[in-house]
Amino acid sequence: MNNYAEKIEKINKISQNTLIETLNIVFTECDENTLKATMPVNSVVHQPFGYLHGGASIALAETLGSYLSFLHVDTEQYNVFGLEVAANHLRAKKSGLLTGTATLRHKGRTTHLVQIDIVDEENKLVCAVKMTNIVVKKEK
């Protein structure tokens, strides 16, 4: 599947009825080494004091990082799992729209390193995340 529009359509479809849909994450763009998605900041992703919950930012980042690796493996033969996530929460948000961009920094046979930057509508960095994924052969 080399057509990027088809890839976006596929991952949006398989994300239905999951946490991804609950958080209103929508995939918007991809190319060879990047994947983008948006997530609204509203009460669904707030912590009790009305600000964006850090866990929601990490859920957006992990979703992007995992799917980016998913797009780079033969999913008939391999699974991709998050191995490590390190996040820096840099800006508080009460409302708006976040855009996450995952960039593949290293694509090895068994590990992928992904950088995910989450920005607000003014392109200000809200969260910077580094994610390591492991590629595991499926059991038969």
mmCIF file of C-alpha atoms in Angstrom:
data_model
loop_
_atom_site.group_PDB
_atom_site.id
_atom_site.type_symbol
_atom_site.label_atom_id
_atom_site.label_comp_id
_atom_site.label_asym_id
_atom_site.label_seq_id
_atom_site.Cartn_x
_atom_site.Cartn_y
_atom_site.Cartn_z
ATOM 1 C CA MET A 1 0.000 0.000 0.000
ATOM 2 C CA ASN A 2 2.105 2.909 -1.301
ATOM 3 C CA ASN A 3 -0.704 5.433 -1.676
ATOM 4 C CA TYR A 4 -0.545 7.742 1.333
ATOM 5 C CA ALA A 5 -4.243 8.692 1.169
ATOM 6 C CA GLU A 6 -5.153 4.987 1.336
ATOM 7 C CA LYS A 7 -2.895 4.540 4.370
ATOM 8 C CA ILE A 8 -4.580 7.438 6.181
ATOM 9 C CA GLU A 9 -8.020 6.041 5.330
ATOM 10 C CA LYS A 10 -7.012 2.572 6.569
ATOM 11 C CA ILE A 11 -5.644 3.685 9.937
ATOM 12 C CA ASN A 12 -8.589 6.008 10.579
ATOM 13 C CA LYS A 13 -10.936 3.082 9.856
ATOM 14 C CA ILE A 14 -9.169 0.515 12.083
ATOM 15 C CA SER A 15 -9.063 3.089 14.899
ATOM 16 C CA GLN A 16 -12.848 3.079 15.263
ATOM 17 C CA ASN A 17 -14.227 1.838 18.613
ATOM 18 C CA THR A 18 -10.866 2.319 20.347
ATOM 19 C CA LEU A 19 -9.261 4.863 22.673
ATOM 20 C CA ILE A 20 -8.154 6.661 19.513
ATOM 21 C CA GLU A 21 -11.761 7.358 18.537
ATOM 22 C CA THR A 22 -12.683 8.228 22.147
ATOM 23 C CA LEU A 23 -9.973 10.923 22.178
ATOM 24 C CA ASN A 24 -11.116 12.165 18.728
ATOM 25 C CA ILE A 25 -7.687 11.551 17.197
ATOM 26 C CA VAL A 26 -7.860 11.882 13.418
ATOM 27 C CA PHE A 27 -4.973 11.021 11.103
ATOM 28 C CA THR A 28 -4.462 13.689 8.478
ATOM 29 C CA GLU A 29 -1.198 13.207 6.568
ATOM 30 C CA CYS A 30 1.680 10.834 6.021
ATOM 31 C CA ASP A 31 4.694 10.374 3.814
ATOM 32 C CA GLU A 32 7.653 8.006 3.812
ATOM 33 C CA ASN A 33 8.933 8.977 7.285
ATOM 34 C CA THR A 34 6.192 11.011 8.975
ATOM 35 C CA LEU A 35 2.623 10.671 10.180
ATOM 36 C CA LYS A 36 0.350 13.494 11.408
ATOM 37 C CA ALA A 37 -2.851 13.516 13.446
ATOM 38 C CA THR A 38 -4.998 16.017 15.293
ATOM 39 C CA MET A 39 -6.699 15.850 18.694
ATOM 40 C CA PRO A 40 -9.057 18.497 20.118
ATOM 41 C CA VAL A 41 -8.446 19.823 23.617
ATOM 42 C CA ASN A 42 -11.774 19.745 25.459
ATOM 43 C CA SER A 43 -13.304 18.167 28.565
ATOM 44 C CA VAL A 44 -12.702 14.653 27.174
ATOM 45 C CA VAL A 45 -8.927 15.129 27.559
ATOM 46 C CA HIS A 46 -8.879 17.464 30.591
ATOM 47 C CA GLN A 47 -7.572 16.690 34.045
ATOM 48 C CA PRO A 48 -9.817 17.779 36.958
ATOM 49 C CA PHE A 49 -8.570 21.408 36.884
ATOM 50 C CA GLY A 50 -9.558 22.016 33.261
ATOM 51 C CA TYR A 51 -6.191 21.608 31.572
ATOM 52 C CA LEU A 52 -4.974 19.078 29.024
ATOM 53 C CA HIS A 53 -4.129 15.833 30.819
ATOM 54 C CA GLY A 54 -0.524 14.767 30.205
ATOM 55 C CA GLY A 55 -1.718 11.215 29.649
ATOM 56 C CA ALA A 56 -3.851 12.386 26.718
ATOM 57 C CA SER A 57 -0.776 13.972 25.121
ATOM 58 C CA ILE A 58 1.114 10.720 25.595
ATOM 59 C CA ALA A 59 -1.822 8.739 24.159
ATOM 60 C CA LEU A 60 -1.693 10.949 21.043
ATOM 61 C CA ALA A 61 2.081 10.515 20.805
ATOM 62 C CA GLU A 62 2.017 6.734 21.356
ATOM 63 C CA THR A 63 -0.755 6.370 18.808
ATOM 64 C CA LEU A 64 1.260 8.263 16.207
ATOM 65 C CA GLY A 65 4.514 6.467 17.005
ATOM 66 C CA SER A 66 2.957 3.021 16.938
ATOM 67 C CA TYR A 67 1.090 3.596 13.688
ATOM 68 C CA LEU A 68 4.180 5.048 12.011
ATOM 69 C CA SER A 69 6.074 1.832 12.801
ATOM 70 C CA PHE A 70 3.006 -0.194 11.752
ATOM 71 C CA LEU A 71 3.181 1.459 8.319
ATOM 72 C CA HIS A 72 6.805 0.296 7.946
ATOM 73 C CA VAL A 73 6.425 -3.435 8.669
ATOM 74 C CA ASP A 74 4.757 -6.409 7.027
ATOM 75 C CA THR A 75 1.777 -6.650 9.371
ATOM 76 C CA GLU A 76 1.040 -10.179 8.186
ATOM 77 C CA GLN A 77 4.329 -11.298 9.767
ATOM 78 C CA TYR A 78 5.115 -8.736 12.491
ATOM 79 C CA ASN A 79 3.537 -6.897 15.409
ATOM 80 C CA VAL A 80 4.774 -3.542 16.684
ATOM 81 C CA PHE A 81 4.741 -2.668 20.385
ATOM 82 C CA GLY A 82 5.822 0.434 22.275
ATOM 83 C CA LEU A 83 8.892 -0.373 24.357
ATOM 84 C CA GLU A 84 9.668 3.008 25.912
ATOM 85 C CA VAL A 85 8.099 6.473 25.921
ATOM 86 C CA ALA A 86 9.722 9.622 27.300
ATOM 87 C CA ALA A 87 7.676 12.818 27.263
ATOM 88 C CA ASN A 88 8.307 16.439 28.150
ATOM 89 C CA HIS A 89 5.122 18.439 28.780
ATOM 90 C CA LEU A 90 6.052 22.013 27.869
ATOM 91 C CA ARG A 91 2.849 24.058 27.634
ATOM 92 C CA ALA A 92 -0.553 23.915 29.338
ATOM 93 C CA LYS A 93 -3.695 24.012 27.202
ATOM 94 C CA LYS A 94 -7.368 24.436 28.078
ATOM 95 C CA SER A 95 -8.842 24.344 24.586
ATOM 96 C CA GLY A 96 -7.902 24.249 20.946
ATOM 97 C CA LEU A 97 -6.579 21.715 18.504
ATOM 98 C CA LEU A 98 -3.318 19.821 18.838
ATOM 99 C CA THR A 99 -1.380 18.468 15.893
ATOM 100 C CA GLY A 100 1.089 15.660 16.443
ATOM 101 C CA THR A 101 3.832 14.830 13.972
ATOM 102 C CA ALA A 102 5.701 11.543 14.315
ATOM 103 C CA THR A 103 9.029 11.254 12.508
ATOM 104 C CA LEU A 104 10.909 7.993 12.074
ATOM 105 C CA ARG A 105 14.493 8.608 13.262
ATOM 106 C CA HIS A 106 15.768 5.006 13.099
ATOM 107 C CA LYS A 107 14.306 1.981 11.353
ATOM 108 C CA GLY A 108 16.108 -1.169 12.392
ATOM 109 C CA ARG A 109 15.075 -4.782 11.964
ATOM 110 C CA THR A 110 13.829 -5.067 15.541
ATOM 111 C CA THR A 111 13.575 -1.500 16.856
ATOM 112 C CA HIS A 112 12.280 1.809 15.568
ATOM 113 C CA LEU A 113 13.019 5.180 17.162
ATOM 114 C CA VAL A 114 10.306 7.797 16.660
ATOM 115 C CA GLN A 115 10.231 11.480 17.611
ATOM 116 C CA ILE A 116 6.773 12.967 18.152
ATOM 117 C CA ASP A 117 6.215 16.715 18.432
ATOM 118 C CA ILE A 118 2.799 17.955 19.521
ATOM 119 C CA VAL A 119 2.004 21.583 18.741
ATOM 120 C CA ASP A 120 -1.003 23.844 19.210
ATOM 121 C CA GLU A 121 -2.797 25.891 16.578
ATOM 122 C CA GLU A 122 -0.122 28.615 16.906
ATOM 123 C CA ASN A 123 2.585 25.988 16.203
ATOM 124 C CA LYS A 124 3.848 26.275 19.798
ATOM 125 C CA LEU A 125 5.377 23.085 21.160
ATOM 126 C CA VAL A 126 3.087 21.552 23.796
ATOM 127 C CA CYS A 127 4.783 18.157 24.236
ATOM 128 C CA ALA A 128 7.971 16.545 22.910
ATOM 129 C CA VAL A 129 8.107 12.743 22.972
ATOM 130 C CA LYS A 130 10.682 10.093 22.147
ATOM 131 C CA MET A 131 9.336 6.586 21.583
ATOM 132 C CA THR A 132 11.104 3.283 20.991
ATOM 133 C CA ASN A 133 9.101 0.511 19.343
ATOM 134 C CA ILE A 134 9.961 -3.148 19.119
ATOM 135 C CA VAL A 135 9.137 -5.224 16.036
ATOM 136 C CA VAL A 136 8.192 -8.797 16.964
ATOM 137 C CA LYS A 137 7.575 -11.721 14.609
ATOM 138 C CA LYS A 138 4.027 -13.045 15.009
ATOM 139 C CA GLU A 139 3.638 -16.497 16.481
ATOM 140 C CA LYS A 140 1.994 -19.039 14.215
#
